[in-house]
Short mmCIF file of C-alpha atoms (C1' of nucleotides) in Angstrom, two decimals:
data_model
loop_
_atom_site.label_atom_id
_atom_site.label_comp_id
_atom_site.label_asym_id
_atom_site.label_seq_id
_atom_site.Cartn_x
_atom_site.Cartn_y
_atom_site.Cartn_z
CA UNK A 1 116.65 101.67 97.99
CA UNK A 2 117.41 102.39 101.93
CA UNK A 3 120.23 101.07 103.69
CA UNK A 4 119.79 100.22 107.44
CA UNK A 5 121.85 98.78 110.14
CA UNK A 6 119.84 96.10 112.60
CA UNK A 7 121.87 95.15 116.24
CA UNK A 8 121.41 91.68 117.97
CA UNK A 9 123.50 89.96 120.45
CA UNK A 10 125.42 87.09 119.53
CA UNK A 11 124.18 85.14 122.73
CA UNK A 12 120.62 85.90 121.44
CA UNK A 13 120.68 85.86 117.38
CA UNK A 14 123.90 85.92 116.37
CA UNK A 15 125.08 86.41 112.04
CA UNK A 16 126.33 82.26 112.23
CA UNK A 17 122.59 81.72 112.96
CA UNK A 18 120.96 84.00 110.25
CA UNK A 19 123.07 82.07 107.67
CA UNK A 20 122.35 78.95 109.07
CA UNK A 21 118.09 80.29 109.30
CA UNK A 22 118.19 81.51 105.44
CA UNK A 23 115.42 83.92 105.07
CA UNK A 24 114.07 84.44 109.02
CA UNK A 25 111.64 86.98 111.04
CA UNK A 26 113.69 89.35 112.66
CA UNK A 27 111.65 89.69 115.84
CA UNK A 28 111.38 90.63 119.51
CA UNK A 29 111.84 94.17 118.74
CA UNK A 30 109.85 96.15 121.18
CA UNK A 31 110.90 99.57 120.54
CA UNK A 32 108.93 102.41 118.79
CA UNK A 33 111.46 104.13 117.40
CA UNK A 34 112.82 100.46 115.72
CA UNK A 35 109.48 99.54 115.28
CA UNK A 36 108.96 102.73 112.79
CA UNK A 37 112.22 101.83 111.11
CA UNK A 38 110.89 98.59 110.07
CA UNK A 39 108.04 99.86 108.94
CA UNK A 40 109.35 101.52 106.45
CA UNK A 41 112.15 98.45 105.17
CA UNK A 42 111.05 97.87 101.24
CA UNK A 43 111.60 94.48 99.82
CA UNK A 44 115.38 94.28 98.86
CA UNK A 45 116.65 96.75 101.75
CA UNK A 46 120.12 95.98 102.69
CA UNK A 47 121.11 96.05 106.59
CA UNK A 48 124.49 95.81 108.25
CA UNK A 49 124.45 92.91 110.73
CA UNK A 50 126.13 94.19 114.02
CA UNK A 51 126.60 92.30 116.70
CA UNK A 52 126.58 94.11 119.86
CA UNK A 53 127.80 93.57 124.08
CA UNK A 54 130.63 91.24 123.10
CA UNK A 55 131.77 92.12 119.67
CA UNK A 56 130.81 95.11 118.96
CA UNK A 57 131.36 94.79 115.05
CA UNK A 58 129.38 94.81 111.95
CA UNK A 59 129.94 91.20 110.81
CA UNK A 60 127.62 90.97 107.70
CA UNK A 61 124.84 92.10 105.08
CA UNK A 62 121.26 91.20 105.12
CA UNK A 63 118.76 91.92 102.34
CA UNK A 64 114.76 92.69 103.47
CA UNK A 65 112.73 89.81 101.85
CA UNK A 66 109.41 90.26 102.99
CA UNK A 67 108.17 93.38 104.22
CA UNK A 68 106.66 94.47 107.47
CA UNK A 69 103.83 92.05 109.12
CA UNK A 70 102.72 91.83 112.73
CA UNK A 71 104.82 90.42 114.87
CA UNK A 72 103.58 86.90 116.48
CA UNK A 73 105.97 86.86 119.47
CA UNK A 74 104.13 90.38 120.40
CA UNK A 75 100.96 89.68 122.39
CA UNK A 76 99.86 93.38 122.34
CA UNK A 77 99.89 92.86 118.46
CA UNK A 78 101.60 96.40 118.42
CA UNK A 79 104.81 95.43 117.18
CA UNK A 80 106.22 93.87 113.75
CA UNK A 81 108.87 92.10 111.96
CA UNK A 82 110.43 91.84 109.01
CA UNK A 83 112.31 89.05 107.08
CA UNK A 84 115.76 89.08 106.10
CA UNK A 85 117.99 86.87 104.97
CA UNK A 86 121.74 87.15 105.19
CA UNK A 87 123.82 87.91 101.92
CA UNK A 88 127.41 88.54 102.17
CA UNK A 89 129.78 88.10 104.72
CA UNK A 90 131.59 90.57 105.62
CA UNK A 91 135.49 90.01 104.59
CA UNK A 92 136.77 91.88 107.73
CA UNK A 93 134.35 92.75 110.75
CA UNK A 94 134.15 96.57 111.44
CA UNK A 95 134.23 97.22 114.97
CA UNK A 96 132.74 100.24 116.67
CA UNK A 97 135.92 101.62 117.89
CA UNK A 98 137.05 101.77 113.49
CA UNK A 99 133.54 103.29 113.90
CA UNK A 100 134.23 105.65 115.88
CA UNK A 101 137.56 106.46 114.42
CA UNK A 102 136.41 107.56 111.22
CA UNK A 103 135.54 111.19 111.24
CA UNK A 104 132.96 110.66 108.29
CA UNK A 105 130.93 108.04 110.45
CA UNK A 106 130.76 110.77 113.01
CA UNK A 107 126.80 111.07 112.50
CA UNK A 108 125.91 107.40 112.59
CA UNK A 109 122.83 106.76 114.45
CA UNK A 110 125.49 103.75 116.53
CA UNK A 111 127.20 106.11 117.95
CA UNK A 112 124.32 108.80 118.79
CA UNK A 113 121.63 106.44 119.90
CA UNK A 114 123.48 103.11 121.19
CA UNK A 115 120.57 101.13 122.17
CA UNK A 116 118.43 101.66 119.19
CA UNK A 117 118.25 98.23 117.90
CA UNK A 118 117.38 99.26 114.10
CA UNK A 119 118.42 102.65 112.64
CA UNK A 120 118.73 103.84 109.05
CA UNK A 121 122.00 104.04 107.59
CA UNK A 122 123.38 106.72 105.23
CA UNK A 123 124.31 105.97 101.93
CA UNK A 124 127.89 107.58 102.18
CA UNK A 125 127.95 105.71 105.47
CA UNK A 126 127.26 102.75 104.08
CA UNK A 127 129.70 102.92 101.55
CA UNK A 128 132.85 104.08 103.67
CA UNK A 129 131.62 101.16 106.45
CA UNK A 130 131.67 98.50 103.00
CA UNK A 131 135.25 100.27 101.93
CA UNK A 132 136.47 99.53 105.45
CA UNK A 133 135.73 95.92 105.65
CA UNK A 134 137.30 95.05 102.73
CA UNK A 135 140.22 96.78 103.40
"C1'" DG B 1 99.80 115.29 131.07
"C1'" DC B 2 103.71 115.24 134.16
"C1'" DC B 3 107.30 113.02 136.37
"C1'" DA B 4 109.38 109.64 139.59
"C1'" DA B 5 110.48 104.95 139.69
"C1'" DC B 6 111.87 101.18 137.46
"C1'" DG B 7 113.80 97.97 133.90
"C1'" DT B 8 116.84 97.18 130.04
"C1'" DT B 9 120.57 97.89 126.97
"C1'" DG B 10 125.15 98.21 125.80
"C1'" DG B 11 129.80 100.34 126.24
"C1'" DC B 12 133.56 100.24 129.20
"C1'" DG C 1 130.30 93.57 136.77
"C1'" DC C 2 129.24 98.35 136.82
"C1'" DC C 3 126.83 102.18 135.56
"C1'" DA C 4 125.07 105.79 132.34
"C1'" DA C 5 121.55 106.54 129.15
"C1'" DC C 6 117.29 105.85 127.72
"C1'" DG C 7 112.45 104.06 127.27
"C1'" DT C 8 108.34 102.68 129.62
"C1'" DT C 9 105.08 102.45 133.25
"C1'" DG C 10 101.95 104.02 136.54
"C1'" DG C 11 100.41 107.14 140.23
"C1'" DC C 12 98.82 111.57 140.87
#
DNA sequence: GCCAACGTTGGC
DNA sequence: GCCAACGTTGGC
C-alpha cells in the first residue's frame, strides 16, 4: 500500500466537491511526471487532498478506487486518470507553512517540486502529516 | 538533439 | 498581482 498526495485548486475541484461527487475521475492532469504517479496508484491507495493557490492546506483523505484508464478529457489519448473517492475529513487542515515547519517533512515532494500536481508520499510523512491534523 | 521562447502553476 | 520555477514547444 502507497500513500500519495494529489493538489487541485479549490476554484477548480475543490475537497466540498469530491464529497459531494463520491467516487470521481480525477482528471485534467497533463503532466508526465503526475501522469507516471498515477500510473502506478493500486486500488485502495490513500492520497492527501491539498488544496493549493488559496489555501494551501491538506484538507482531506481520498482512497484510489479504480485504477489507471485513459483519460477522456485528453485528446492526444496520452494521459490518464484515476478514481478516487474521498474518505475522511481531515479534523484540522494542515497548511503548508505547519509543512514547512516540521523538520521531518523537510523532504516532501510539496515543498521540493511545488507544481507537481501528484507526488508520492512517505509513509513516515504520512503519518506525522495524519498526527498533525488531529492535533 | 539543443535551446530559446513561451505558457502555466503556485507561493508570496 | 507579481514573479520565480518549471515544463513544453518548435525552430534550427
Amino acid at each position: 500500500m502507497k500513500y500519495w498526495l494529489l493538489k487541485s485548486e479549490p476554484d477548480a475541484w475543490s475537497w466540498d466537491n469530491q464529497v459531494k461527487e463520491g467516487a470521481s475521475m480525477w482528471d485534467g492532469v497533463r503532466n508526465y511526471q503526475a501522469r507516471n504517479n498515477l500510473k502506478k496508484m493500486k486500488k485502495n491507495d490513500l492520497c492527501f487532498f491539498y488544496h493549493s493557490v488559496t489555501e494551501k492546506s491538506v484538507v482531506g483523505i481520498v482512497k484510489v478506487v479504480k485504477e489507471y484508464y485513459p483519460d477522456p478529457t485528453d485528446n492526444t489519448e496520452r494521459f490518464v486518470v484515476v478514481d478516487v473517492k474521498a474518505t475522511k475529513k481531515l479534523k484540522k487542515p494542515v497548511t503548508l507553512y505547519q509543512i514547512k515547519e516540521n523538520i521531518k517533512l523537510k523532504d516532501v515532494a510539496l515543498l521540493k517540486q511545488s507544481r507537481l500536481s501528484v507526488m508520492p508520499i512517505k509513509k513516515m510523512e504520512w503519518n506525522e502529516i495524519i498526527k498533525m491534523s488531529s492535533s
